mmCIF file of C-alpha atoms and ligand atoms in Angstrom:
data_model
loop_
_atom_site.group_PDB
_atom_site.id
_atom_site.type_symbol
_atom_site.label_atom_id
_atom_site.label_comp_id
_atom_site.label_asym_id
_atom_site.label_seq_id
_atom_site.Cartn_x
_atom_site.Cartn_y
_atom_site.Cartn_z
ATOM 1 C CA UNK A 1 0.000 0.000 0.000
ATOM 2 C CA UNK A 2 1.359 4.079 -0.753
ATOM 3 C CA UNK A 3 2.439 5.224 2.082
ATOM 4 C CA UNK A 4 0.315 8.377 2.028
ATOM 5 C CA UNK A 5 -3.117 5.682 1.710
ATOM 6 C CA UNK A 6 -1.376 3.904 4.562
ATOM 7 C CA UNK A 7 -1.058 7.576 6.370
ATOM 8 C CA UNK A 8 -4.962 8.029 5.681
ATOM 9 C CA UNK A 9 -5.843 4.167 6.712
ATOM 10 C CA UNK A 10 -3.925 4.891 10.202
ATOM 11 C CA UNK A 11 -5.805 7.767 10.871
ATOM 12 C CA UNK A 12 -9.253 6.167 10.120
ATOM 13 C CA UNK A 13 -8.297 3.477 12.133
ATOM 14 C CA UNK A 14 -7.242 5.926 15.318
ATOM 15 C CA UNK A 15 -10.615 8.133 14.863
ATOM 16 C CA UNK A 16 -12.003 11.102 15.684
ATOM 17 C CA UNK A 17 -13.058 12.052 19.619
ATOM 18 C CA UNK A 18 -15.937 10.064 19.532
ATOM 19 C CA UNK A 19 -13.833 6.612 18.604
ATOM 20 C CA UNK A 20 -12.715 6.382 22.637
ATOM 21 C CA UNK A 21 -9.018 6.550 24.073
ATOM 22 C CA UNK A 22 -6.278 4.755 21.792
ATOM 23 C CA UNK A 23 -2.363 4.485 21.192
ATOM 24 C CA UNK A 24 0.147 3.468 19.182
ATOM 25 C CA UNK A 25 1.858 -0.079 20.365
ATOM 26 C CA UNK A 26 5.870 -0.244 18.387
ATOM 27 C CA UNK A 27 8.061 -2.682 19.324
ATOM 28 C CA UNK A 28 6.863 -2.509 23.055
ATOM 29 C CA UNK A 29 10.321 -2.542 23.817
ATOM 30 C CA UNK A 30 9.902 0.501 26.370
ATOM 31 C CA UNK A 31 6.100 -0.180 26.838
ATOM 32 C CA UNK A 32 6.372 0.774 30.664
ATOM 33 C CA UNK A 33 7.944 4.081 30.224
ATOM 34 C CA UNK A 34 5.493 6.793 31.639
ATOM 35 C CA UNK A 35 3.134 4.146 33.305
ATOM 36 C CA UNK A 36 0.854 1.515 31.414
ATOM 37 C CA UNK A 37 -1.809 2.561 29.380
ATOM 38 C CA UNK A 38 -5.548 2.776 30.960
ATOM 39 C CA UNK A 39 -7.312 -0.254 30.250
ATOM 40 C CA UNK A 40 -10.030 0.174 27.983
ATOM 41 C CA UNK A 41 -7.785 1.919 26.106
ATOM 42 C CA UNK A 42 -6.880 0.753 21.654
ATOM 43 C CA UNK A 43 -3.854 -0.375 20.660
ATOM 44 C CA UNK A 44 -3.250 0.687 16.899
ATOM 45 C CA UNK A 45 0.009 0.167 14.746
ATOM 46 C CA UNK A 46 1.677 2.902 12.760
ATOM 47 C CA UNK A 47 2.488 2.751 9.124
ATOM 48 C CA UNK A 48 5.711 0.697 7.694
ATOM 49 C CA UNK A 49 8.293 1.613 5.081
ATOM 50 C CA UNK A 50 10.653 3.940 3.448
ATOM 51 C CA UNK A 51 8.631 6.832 1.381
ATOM 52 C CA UNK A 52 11.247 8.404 0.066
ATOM 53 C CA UNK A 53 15.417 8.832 0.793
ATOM 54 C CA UNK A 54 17.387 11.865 0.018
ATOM 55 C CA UNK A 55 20.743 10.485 0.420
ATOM 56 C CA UNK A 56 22.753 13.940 -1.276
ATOM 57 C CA UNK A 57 19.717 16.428 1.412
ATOM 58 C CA UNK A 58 20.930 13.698 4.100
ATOM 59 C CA UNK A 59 17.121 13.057 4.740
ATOM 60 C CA UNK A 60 14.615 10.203 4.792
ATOM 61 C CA UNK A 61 10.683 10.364 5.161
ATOM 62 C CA UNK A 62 9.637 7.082 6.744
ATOM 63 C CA UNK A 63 6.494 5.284 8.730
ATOM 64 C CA UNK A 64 6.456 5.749 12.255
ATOM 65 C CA UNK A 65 5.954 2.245 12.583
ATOM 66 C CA UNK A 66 9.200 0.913 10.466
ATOM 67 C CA UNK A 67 11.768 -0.401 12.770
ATOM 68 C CA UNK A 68 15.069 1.529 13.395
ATOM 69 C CA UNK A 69 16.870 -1.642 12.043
ATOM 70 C CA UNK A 70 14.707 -1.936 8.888
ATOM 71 C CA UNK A 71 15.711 1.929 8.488
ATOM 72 C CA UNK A 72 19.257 1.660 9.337
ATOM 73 C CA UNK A 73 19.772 -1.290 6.459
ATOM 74 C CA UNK A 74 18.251 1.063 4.289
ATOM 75 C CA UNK A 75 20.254 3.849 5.121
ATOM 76 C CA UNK A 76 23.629 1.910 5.238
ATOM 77 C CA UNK A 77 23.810 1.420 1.320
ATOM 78 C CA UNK A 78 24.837 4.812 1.130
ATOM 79 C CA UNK A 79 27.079 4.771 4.490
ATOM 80 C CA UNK A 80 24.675 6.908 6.596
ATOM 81 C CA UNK A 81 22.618 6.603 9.623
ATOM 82 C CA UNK A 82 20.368 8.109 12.148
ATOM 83 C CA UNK A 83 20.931 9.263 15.705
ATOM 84 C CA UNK A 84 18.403 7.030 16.662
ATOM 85 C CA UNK A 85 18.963 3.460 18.794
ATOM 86 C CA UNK A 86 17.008 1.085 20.046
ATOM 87 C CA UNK A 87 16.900 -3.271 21.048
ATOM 88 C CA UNK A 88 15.518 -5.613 18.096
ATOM 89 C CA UNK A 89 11.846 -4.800 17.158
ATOM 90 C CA UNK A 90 12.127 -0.554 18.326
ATOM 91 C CA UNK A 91 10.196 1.479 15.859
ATOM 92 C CA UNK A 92 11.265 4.828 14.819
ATOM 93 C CA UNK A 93 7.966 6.261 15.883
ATOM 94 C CA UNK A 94 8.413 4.142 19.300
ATOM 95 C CA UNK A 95 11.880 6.072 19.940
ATOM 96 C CA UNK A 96 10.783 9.276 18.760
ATOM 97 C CA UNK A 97 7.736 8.879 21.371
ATOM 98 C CA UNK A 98 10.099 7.844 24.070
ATOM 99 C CA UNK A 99 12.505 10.493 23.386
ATOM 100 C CA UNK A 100 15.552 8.920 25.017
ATOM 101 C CA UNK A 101 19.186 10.137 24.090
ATOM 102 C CA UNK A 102 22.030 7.578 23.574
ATOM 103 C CA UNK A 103 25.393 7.713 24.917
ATOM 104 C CA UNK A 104 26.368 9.847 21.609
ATOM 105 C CA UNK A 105 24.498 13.106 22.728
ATOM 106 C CA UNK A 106 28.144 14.656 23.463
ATOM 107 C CA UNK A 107 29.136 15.168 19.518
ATOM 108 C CA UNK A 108 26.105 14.280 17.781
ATOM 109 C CA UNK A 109 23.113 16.482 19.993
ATOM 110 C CA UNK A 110 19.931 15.827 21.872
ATOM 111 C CA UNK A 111 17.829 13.061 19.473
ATOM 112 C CA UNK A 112 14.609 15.545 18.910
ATOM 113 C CA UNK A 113 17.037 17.459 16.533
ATOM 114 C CA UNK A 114 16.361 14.304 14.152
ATOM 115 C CA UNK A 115 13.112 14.830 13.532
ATOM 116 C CA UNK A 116 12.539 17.631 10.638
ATOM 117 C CA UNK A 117 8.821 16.970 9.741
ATOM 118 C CA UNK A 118 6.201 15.070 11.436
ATOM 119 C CA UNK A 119 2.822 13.703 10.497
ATOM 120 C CA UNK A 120 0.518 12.583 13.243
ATOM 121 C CA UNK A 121 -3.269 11.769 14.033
ATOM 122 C CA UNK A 122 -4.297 14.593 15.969
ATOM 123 C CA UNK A 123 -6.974 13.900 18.701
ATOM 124 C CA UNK A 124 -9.437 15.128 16.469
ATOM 125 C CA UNK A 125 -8.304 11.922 14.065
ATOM 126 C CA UNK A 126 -7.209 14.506 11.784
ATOM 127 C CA UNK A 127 -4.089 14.162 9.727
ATOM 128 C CA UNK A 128 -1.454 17.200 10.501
ATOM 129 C CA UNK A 129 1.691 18.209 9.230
ATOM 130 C CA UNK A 130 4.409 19.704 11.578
ATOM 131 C CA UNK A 131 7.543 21.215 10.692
ATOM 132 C CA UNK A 132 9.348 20.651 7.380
ATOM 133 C CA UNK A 133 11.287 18.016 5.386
ATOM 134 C CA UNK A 134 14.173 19.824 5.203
ATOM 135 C CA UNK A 135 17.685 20.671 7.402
ATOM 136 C CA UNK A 136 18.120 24.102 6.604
ATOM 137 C CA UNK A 137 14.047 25.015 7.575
ATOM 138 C CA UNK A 138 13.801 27.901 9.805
ATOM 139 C CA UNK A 139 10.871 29.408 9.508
ATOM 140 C CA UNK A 140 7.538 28.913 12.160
ATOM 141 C CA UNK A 141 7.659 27.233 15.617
ATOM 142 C CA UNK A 142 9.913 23.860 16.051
ATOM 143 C CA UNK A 143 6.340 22.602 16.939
ATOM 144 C CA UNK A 144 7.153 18.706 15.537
ATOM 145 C CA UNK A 145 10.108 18.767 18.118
ATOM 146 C CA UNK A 146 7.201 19.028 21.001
ATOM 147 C CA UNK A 147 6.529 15.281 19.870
ATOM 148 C CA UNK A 148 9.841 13.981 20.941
ATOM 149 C CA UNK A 149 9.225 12.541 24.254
ATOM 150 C CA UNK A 150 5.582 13.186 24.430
ATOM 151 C CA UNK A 151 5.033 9.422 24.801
ATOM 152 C CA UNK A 152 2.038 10.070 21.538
ATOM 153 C CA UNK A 153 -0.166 11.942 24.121
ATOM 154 C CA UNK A 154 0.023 15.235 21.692
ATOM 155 C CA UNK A 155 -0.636 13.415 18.734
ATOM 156 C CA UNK A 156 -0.137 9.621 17.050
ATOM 157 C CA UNK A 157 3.466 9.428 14.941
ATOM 158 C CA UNK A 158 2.027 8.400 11.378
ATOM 159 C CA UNK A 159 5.267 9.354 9.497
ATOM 160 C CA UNK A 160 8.414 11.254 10.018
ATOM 161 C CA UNK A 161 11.219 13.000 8.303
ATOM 162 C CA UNK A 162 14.570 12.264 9.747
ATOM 163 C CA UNK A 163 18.272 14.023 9.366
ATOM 164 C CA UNK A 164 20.596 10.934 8.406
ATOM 165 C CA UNK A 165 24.187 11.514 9.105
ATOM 166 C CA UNK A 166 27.115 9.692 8.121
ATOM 167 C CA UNK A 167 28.333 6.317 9.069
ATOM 168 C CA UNK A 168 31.326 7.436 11.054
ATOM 169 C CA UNK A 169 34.282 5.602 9.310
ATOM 170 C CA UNK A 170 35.720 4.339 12.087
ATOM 171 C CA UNK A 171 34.905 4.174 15.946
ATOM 172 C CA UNK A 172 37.361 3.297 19.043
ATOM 173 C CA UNK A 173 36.568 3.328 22.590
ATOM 174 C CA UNK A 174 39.673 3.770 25.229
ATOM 175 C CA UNK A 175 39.491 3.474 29.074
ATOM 176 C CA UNK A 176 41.925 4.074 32.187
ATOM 177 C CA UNK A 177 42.518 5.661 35.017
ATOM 178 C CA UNK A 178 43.039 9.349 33.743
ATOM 179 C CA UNK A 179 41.481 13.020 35.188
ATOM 180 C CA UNK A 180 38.268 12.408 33.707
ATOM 181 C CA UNK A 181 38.174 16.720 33.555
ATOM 182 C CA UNK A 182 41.485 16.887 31.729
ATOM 183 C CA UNK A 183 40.210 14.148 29.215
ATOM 184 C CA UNK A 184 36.857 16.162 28.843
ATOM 185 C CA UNK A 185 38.429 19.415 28.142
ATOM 186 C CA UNK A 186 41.650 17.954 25.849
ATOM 187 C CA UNK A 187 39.609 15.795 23.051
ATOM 188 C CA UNK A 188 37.875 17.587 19.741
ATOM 189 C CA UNK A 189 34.206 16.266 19.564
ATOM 190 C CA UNK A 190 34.693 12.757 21.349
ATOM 191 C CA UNK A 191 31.475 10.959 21.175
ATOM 192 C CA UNK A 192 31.131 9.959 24.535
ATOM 193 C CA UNK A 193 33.181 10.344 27.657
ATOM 194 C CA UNK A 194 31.960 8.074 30.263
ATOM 195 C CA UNK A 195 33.340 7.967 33.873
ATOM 196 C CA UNK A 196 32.822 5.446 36.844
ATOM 197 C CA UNK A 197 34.467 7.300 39.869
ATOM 198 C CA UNK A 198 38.117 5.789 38.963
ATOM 199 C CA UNK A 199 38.179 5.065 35.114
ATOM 200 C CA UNK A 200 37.468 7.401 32.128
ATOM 201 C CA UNK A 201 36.005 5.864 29.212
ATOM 202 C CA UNK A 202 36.219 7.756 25.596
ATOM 203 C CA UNK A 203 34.322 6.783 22.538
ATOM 204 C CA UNK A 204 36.086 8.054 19.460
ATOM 205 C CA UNK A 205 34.453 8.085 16.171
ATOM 206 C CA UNK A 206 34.689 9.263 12.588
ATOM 207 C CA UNK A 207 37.523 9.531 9.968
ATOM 208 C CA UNK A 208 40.165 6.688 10.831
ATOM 209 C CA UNK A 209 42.992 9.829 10.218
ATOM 210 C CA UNK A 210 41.204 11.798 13.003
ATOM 211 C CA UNK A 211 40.442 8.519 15.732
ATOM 212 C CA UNK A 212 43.975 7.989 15.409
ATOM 213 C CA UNK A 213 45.292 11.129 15.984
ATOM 214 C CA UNK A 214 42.855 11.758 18.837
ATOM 215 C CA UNK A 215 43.891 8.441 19.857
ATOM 216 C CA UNK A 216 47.216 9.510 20.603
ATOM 217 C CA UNK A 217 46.134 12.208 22.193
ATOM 218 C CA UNK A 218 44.322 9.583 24.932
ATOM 219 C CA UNK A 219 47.650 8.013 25.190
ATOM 220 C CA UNK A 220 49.364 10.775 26.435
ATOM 221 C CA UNK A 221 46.729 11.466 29.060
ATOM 222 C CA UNK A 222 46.891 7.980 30.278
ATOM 223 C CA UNK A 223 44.192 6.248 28.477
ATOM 224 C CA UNK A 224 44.585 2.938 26.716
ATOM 225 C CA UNK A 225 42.372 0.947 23.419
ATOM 226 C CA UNK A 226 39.511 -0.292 25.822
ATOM 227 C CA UNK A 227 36.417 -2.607 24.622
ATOM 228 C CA UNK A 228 33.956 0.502 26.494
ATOM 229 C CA UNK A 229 32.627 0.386 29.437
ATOM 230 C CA UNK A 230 30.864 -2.428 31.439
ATOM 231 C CA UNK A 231 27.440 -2.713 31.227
ATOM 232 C CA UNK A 232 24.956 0.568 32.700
ATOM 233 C CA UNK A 233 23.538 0.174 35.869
ATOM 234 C CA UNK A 234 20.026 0.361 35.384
ATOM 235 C CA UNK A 235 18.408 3.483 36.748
ATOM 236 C CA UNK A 236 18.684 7.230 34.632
ATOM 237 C CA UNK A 237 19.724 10.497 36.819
ATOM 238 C CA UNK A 238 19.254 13.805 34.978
ATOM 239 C CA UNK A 239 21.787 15.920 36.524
ATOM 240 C CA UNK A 240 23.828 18.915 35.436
ATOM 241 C CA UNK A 241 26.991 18.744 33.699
ATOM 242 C CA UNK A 242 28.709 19.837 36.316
ATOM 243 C CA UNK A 243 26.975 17.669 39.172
ATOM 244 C CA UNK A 244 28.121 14.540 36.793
ATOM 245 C CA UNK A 245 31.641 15.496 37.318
ATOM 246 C CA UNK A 246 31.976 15.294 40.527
ATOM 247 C CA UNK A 247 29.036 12.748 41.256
ATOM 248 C CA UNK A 248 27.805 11.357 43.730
ATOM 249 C CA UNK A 249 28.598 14.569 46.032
ATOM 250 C CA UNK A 250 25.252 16.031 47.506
ATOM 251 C CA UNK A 251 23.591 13.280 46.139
ATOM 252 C CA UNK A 252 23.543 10.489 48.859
ATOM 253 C CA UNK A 253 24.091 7.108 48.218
ATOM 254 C CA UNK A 254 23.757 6.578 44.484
ATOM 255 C CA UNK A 255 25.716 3.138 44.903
ATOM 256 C CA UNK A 256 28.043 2.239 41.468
ATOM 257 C CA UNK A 257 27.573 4.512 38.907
ATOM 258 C CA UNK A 258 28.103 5.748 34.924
ATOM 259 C CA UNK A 259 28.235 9.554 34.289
ATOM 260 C CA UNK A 260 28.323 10.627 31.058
ATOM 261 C CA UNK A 261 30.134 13.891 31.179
ATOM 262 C CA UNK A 262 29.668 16.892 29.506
ATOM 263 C CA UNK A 263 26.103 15.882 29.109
ATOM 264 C CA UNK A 264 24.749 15.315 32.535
ATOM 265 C CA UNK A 265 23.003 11.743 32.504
ATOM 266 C CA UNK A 266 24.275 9.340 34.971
ATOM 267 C CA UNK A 267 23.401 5.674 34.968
ATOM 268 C CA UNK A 268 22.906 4.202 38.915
ATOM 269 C CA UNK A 269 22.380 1.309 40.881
ATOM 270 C CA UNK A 270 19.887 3.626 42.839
ATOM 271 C CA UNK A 271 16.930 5.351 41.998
ATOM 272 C CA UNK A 272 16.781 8.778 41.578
ATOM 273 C CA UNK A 273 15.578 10.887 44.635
ATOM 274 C CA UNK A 274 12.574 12.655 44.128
ATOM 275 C CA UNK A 275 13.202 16.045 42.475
ATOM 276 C CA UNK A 276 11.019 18.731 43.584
ATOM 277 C CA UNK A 277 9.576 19.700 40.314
ATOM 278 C CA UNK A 278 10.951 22.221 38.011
ATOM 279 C CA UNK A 279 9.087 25.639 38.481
ATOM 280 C CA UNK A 280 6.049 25.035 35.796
ATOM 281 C CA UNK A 281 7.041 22.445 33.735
ATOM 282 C CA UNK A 282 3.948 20.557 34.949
ATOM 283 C CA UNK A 283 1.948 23.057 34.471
ATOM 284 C CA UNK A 284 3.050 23.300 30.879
ATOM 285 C CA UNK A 285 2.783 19.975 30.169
ATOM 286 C CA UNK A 286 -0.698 19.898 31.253
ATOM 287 C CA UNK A 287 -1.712 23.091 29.378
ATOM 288 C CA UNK A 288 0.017 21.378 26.366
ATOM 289 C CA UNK A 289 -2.137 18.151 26.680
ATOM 290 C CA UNK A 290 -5.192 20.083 26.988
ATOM 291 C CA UNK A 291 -4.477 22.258 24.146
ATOM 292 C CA UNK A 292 -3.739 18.984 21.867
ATOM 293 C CA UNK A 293 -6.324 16.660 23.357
ATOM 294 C CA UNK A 294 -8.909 18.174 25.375
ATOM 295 C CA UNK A 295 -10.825 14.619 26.271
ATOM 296 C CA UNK A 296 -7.321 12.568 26.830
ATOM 297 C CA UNK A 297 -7.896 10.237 24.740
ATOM 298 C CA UNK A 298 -4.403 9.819 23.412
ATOM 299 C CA UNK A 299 -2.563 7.121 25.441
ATOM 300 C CA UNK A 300 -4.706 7.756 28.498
ATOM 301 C CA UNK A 301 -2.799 6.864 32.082
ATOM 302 C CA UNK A 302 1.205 7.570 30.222
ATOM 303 C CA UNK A 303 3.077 10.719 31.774
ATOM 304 C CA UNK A 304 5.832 11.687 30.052
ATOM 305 C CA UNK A 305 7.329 13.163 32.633
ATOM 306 C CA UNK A 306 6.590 10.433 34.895
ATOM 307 C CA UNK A 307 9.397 8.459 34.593
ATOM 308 C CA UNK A 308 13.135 8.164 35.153
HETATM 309 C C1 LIG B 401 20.653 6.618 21.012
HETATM 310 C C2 LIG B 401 19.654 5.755 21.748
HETATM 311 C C3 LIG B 401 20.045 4.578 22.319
HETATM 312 C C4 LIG B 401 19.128 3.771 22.920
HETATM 313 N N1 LIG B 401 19.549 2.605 23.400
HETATM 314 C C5 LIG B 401 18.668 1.798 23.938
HETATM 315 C C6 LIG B 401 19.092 0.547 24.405
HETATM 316 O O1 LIG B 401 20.277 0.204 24.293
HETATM 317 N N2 LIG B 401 18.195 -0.265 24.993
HETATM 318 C C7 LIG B 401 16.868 0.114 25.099
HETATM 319 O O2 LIG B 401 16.063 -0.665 25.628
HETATM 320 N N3 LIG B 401 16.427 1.294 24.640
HETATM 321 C C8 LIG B 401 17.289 2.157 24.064
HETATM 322 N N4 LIG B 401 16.867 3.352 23.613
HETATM 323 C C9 LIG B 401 15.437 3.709 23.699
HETATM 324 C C10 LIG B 401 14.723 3.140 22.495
HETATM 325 O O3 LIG B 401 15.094 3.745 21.277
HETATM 326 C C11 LIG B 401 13.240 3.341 22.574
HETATM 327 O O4 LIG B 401 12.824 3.112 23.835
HETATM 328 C C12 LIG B 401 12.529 2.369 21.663
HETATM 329 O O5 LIG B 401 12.986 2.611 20.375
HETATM 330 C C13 LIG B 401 11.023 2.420 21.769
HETATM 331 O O6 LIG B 401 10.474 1.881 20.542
HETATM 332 P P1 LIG B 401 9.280 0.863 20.539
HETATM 333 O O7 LIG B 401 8.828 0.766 19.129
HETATM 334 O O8 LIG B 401 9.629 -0.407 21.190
HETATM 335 O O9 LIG B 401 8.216 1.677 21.405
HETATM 336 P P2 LIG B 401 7.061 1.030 22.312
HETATM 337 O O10 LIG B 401 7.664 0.382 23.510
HETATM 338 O O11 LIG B 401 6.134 0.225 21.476
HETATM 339 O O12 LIG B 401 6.287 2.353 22.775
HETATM 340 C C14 LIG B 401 6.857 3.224 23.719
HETATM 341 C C15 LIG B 401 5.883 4.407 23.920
HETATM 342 O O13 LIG B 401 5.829 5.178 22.726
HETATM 343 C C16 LIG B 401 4.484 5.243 22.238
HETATM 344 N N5 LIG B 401 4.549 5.149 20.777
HETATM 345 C C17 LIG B 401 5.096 4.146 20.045
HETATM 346 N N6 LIG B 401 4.990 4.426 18.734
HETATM 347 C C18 LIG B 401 4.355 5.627 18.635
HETATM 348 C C19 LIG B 401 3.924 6.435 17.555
HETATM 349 N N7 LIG B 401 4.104 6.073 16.278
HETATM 350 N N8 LIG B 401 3.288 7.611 17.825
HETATM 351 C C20 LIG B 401 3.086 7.984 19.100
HETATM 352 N N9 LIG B 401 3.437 7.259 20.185
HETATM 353 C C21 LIG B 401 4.063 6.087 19.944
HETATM 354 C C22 LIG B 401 3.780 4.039 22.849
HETATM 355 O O14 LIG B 401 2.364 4.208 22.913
HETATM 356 C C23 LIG B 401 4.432 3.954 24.214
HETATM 357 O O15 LIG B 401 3.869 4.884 25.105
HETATM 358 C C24 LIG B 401 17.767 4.164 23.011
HETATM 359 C C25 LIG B 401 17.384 5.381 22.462
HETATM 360 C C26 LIG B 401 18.307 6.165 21.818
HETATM 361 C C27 LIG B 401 17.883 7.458 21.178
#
């Protein structure tokens, strides 16, 4: 089926106000971020497939329902990729939804800068349009980014133009026991730099001239060719930059931990203390969801900002 029929069969099949509450199911690989959906709430599936790739404009327009992998093959013919990650099955509309940055966010940016364009089932079970399909649009609000992270309660991912980039070339990680602030401040652009307490990890990546050279550089300050680090403990911190660098200090007993500096994220064995709530952001989240879907109908009983 076109994609743009498929487009109009999804938002038939999500339907207008009267058609009760409803959401989009992915890969359900992160169905439990945000809470589980209210029960008499629909499960619908988004559209599949590649609509059209701009290698030269770096862009792809593809269903929110294709799976990053499916994408990623796709994209790999002509050595490019997305920022976007996920385990086997995760759809691009699924990560989009979740809004979840990978350990690249240090050189390559927060993930809702991949999304140019969006289409998605309002509440209304209207088909819109948000933002445009290419890099260098600047004009109106950045209104598709709102999407990123929303968990589909502003609207239901139907299709979305992405910003490919290229397949770095070549990627290294290296590990040891070096100032994890002198390692910070002395690389160009590293991809990553992870750090445990004791041992700073770096992930290199993109021309093999440039690795290597910055690969030196990690030599002289004490860092050796490492396979990355072990796995992440299993709860998310948001933190600031700064906090990460010299966690856990004011933040109690956080037990073994990953911060990934620069950015502000660390991984620990604990939970996350409750935050008292940033001044509004509620609020505006509320407002938001009103404004979008005034009879919450879109994945009912999910908070995005209910979650680690
Ligand atoms: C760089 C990076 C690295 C990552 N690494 C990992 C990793 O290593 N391991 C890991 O587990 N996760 C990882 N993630 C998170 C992962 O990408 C997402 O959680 C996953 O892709 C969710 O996809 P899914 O199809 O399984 O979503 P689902 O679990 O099916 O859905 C998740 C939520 O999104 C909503 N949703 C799904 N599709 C749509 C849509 N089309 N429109 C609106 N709402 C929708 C659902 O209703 C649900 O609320 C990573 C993310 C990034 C960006």
């Amino acid at each position: 089926m076109a994609l743009s029929t498929a487009l109009e069969s999804f938002a038939e099949e999500v339907g207008g106000i009267d058609a009760g509450a409803v959401c989009v199911r992915g890969g359900a690989t992160r169905w439990a971020v945000g809470g589980a959906p209210r029960a008499d709430t629909r499960e619908v599936r988004a559209p599949r497939g590649i609509v059209s790739y701009e290698p030269a404009e770096m862009t792809v327009q593809v269903g929110a329902g294709t799976s990053i992998a499916e994408l990623h093959d796709e994209l790999a013919a002509h050595r490019q990729v997305t920022v976007l990650e996920g385990p086997a099955g995760a759809t691009v509309g699924g990560a989009l939804a979740v809004g979840r940055n990978g350990l690249r966010r240090l050189r390559h940016g927060p993930m809702r800068d991949v999304l140019l364009e969006a289409r998605y089932v309002s509440a209304e079970g209207r088909l819109i349009k948000a933002g445009g399909p290419t890099v260098k649009n600047v004009t109106g609000f950045d209104l598709c980014r709102l999407h990123v992270g929303a968990l589909g309660t502003l609207g239901l991912l139907g299709q979305a133009t992405l910003r490919t980039r290229p397949l770095p070339e070549t990627m290294a990680w290296f590990g040891g026991a070096a100032d994890h602030r002198v390692v910070l401040g002395s690389l160009y652009r590293p991809a990553a730099v992870l750090w445990d307490g004791l041992t700073t990890w770096v992930l290199l990546e993109g021309y093999g001239v440039d690795v290597e050279a910055e690969g030196l550089l990690c030599g002289r300050l004490g860092l050796g060719p490492s396979d990355g680090p072990p796995e992440l403990p299993a709860h998310r911190w948001t933190t600031s930059p700064a906090d990460a660098a010299r966690f856990p200090t004011d933040h109690g007993d956080a037990g073994p931990f990953i911060a990934e500096l620069g950015v502000g994220i660390v991984h620990a064995s604990q939970p996350q203390p409750a935050q008292p709530p940033a001044t509004g952001r509620h609020e505006l989240q509320q407002r938001l969801r009103h404004e979008f879907d005034p009879t919450s109908r879109l994945n009912p009983g999910r908070d995005p900002l209910g979650r680690e």
